[in-house]
Short mmCIF file of C-alpha atoms in Angstrom, two decimals:
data_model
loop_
_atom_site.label_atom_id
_atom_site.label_comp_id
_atom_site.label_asym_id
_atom_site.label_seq_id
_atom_site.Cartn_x
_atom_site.Cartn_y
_atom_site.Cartn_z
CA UNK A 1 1.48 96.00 -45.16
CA UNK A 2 -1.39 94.18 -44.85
CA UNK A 3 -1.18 90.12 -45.15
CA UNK A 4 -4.59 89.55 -47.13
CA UNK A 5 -2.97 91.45 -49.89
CA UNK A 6 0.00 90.06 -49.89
CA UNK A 7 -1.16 86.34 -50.41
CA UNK A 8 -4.02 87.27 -52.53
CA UNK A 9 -1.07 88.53 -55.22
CA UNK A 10 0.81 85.33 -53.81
CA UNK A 11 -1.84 83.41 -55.08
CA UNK A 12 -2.62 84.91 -58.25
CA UNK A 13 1.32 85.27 -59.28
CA UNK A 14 1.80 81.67 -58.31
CA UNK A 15 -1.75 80.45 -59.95
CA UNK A 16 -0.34 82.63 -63.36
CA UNK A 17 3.54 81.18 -63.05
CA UNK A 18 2.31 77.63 -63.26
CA UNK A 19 -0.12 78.13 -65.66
CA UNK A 20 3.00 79.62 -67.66
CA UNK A 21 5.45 76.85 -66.75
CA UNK A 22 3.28 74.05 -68.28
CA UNK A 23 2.17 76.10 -71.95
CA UNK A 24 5.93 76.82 -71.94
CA UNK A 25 7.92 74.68 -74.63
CA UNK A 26 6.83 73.13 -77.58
CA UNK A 27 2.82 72.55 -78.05
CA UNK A 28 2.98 68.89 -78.98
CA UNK A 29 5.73 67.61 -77.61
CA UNK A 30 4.33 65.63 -74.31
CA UNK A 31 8.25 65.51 -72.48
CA UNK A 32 7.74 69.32 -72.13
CA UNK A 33 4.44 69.27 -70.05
CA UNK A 34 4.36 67.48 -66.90
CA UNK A 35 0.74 66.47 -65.67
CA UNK A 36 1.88 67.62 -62.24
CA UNK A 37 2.46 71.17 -62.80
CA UNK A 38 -0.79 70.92 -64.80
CA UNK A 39 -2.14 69.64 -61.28
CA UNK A 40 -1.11 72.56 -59.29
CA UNK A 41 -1.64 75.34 -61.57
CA UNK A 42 -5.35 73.48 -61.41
CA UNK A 43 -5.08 73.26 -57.64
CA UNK A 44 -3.70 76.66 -56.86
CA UNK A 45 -6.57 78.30 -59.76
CA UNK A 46 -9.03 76.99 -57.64
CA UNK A 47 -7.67 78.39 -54.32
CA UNK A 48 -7.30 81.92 -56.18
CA UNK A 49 -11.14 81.23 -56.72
CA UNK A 50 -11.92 81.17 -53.56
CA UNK A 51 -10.37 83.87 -52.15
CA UNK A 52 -12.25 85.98 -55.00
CA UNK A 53 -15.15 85.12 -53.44
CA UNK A 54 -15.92 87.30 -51.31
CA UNK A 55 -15.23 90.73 -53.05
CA UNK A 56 -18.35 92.28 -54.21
CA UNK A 57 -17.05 95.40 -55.87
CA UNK A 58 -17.25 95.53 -60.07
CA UNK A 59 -13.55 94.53 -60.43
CA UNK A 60 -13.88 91.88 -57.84
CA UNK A 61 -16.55 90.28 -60.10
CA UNK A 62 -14.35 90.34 -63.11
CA UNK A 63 -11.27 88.96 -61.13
CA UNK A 64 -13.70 85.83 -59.96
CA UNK A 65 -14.84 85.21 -64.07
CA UNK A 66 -11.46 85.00 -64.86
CA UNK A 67 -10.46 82.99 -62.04
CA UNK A 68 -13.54 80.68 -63.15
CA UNK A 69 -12.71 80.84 -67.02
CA UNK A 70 -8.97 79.88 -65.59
CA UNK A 71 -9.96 76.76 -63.66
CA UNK A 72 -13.00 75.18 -66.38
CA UNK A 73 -10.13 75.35 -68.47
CA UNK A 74 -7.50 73.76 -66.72
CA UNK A 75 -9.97 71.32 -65.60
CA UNK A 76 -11.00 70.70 -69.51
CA UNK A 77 -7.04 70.37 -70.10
CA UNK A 78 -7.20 67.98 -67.07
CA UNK A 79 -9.86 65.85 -68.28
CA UNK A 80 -8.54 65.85 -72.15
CA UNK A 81 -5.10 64.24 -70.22
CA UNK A 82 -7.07 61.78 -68.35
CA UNK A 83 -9.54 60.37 -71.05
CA UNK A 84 -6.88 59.99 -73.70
CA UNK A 85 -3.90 58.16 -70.99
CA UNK A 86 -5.97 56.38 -68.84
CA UNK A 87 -9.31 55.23 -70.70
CA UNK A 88 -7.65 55.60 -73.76
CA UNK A 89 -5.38 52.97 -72.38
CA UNK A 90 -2.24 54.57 -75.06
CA UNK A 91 0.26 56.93 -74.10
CA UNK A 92 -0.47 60.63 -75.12
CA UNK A 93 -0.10 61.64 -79.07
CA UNK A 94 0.90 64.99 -79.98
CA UNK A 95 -2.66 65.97 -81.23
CA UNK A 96 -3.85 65.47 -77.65
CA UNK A 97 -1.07 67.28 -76.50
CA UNK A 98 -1.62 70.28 -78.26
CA UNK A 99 -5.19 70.02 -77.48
CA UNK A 100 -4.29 70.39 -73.43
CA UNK A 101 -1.56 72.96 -74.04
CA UNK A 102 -4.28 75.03 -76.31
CA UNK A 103 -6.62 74.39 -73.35
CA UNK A 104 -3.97 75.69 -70.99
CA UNK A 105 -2.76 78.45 -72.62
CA UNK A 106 -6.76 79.76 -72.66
CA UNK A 107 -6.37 79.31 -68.89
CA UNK A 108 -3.03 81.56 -69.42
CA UNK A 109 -4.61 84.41 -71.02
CA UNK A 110 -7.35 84.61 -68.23
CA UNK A 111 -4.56 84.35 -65.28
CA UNK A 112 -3.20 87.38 -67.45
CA UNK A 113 -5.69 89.62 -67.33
CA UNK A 114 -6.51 88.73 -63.41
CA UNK A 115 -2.68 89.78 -62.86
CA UNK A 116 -3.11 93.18 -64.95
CA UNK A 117 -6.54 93.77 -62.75
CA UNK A 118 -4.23 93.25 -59.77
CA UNK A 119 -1.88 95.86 -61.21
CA UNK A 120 -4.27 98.37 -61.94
CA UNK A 121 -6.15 97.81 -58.98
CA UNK A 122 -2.87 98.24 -57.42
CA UNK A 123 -1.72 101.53 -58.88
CA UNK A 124 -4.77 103.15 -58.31
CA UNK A 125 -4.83 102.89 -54.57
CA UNK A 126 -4.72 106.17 -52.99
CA UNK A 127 -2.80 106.30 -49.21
#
């Protein structure tokens, strides 16, 4: 077993299963998204960038543009949260809210198809 690989999946599961947590429940309803799991699914996408870093193979390239299409849109999400609560000065309408669930669930897909590159990547390792 070698530990790199086993918290560069750690990583990229956890980075996908908070991603999921927050999208999950209804779009515009702001008691169902908590701007703290929005905060570490932001925090953890930008650890799973960095460890991407430094593979230089083909698939390691497309597991760092997801990682990056993950975190600009969790940070987009993240800003869209903090212009409409705290300079908006209002608490957060349901239009906003589906705005940074939408933004979210972008981040979702890409955390998706970083997993199923881990898979694959996985199942085609020869001993």
């Amino acid at each position: 077993m070698n530990l790199e690989k086993v918290i560069f999946a750690f990583v990229i599961l956890l980075a996908a299963t908070l991603n999921f947590g927050f999208v999950y429940g209804d779009i515009d309803d702001p008691a169902h998204h908590d701007i703290w799991e929005l905060f570490a699914a932001v925090i953890v996408n930008l650890v799973a960038t960095v460890l991407k870093l430094g593979d230089r193979t083909q698939v390691g390239a497309v597991h760092l543009s997801t990682s990056l299409v993950a975190v600009l849109q969790l940070t987009a999400a993240a800003l869209v949260w903090f212009f409409a609560v705290y300079r908006g000065g209002q608490a957060i309408d349901p239009s906003r809210m589906a705005a940074i669930v939408s933004l979210s669930a972008g981040a979702l897909f890409a955390n998706v198809v970083s997993v199923a590159l881990m898979v694959a990547e996985t199942v085609m390792l020869r001993r």
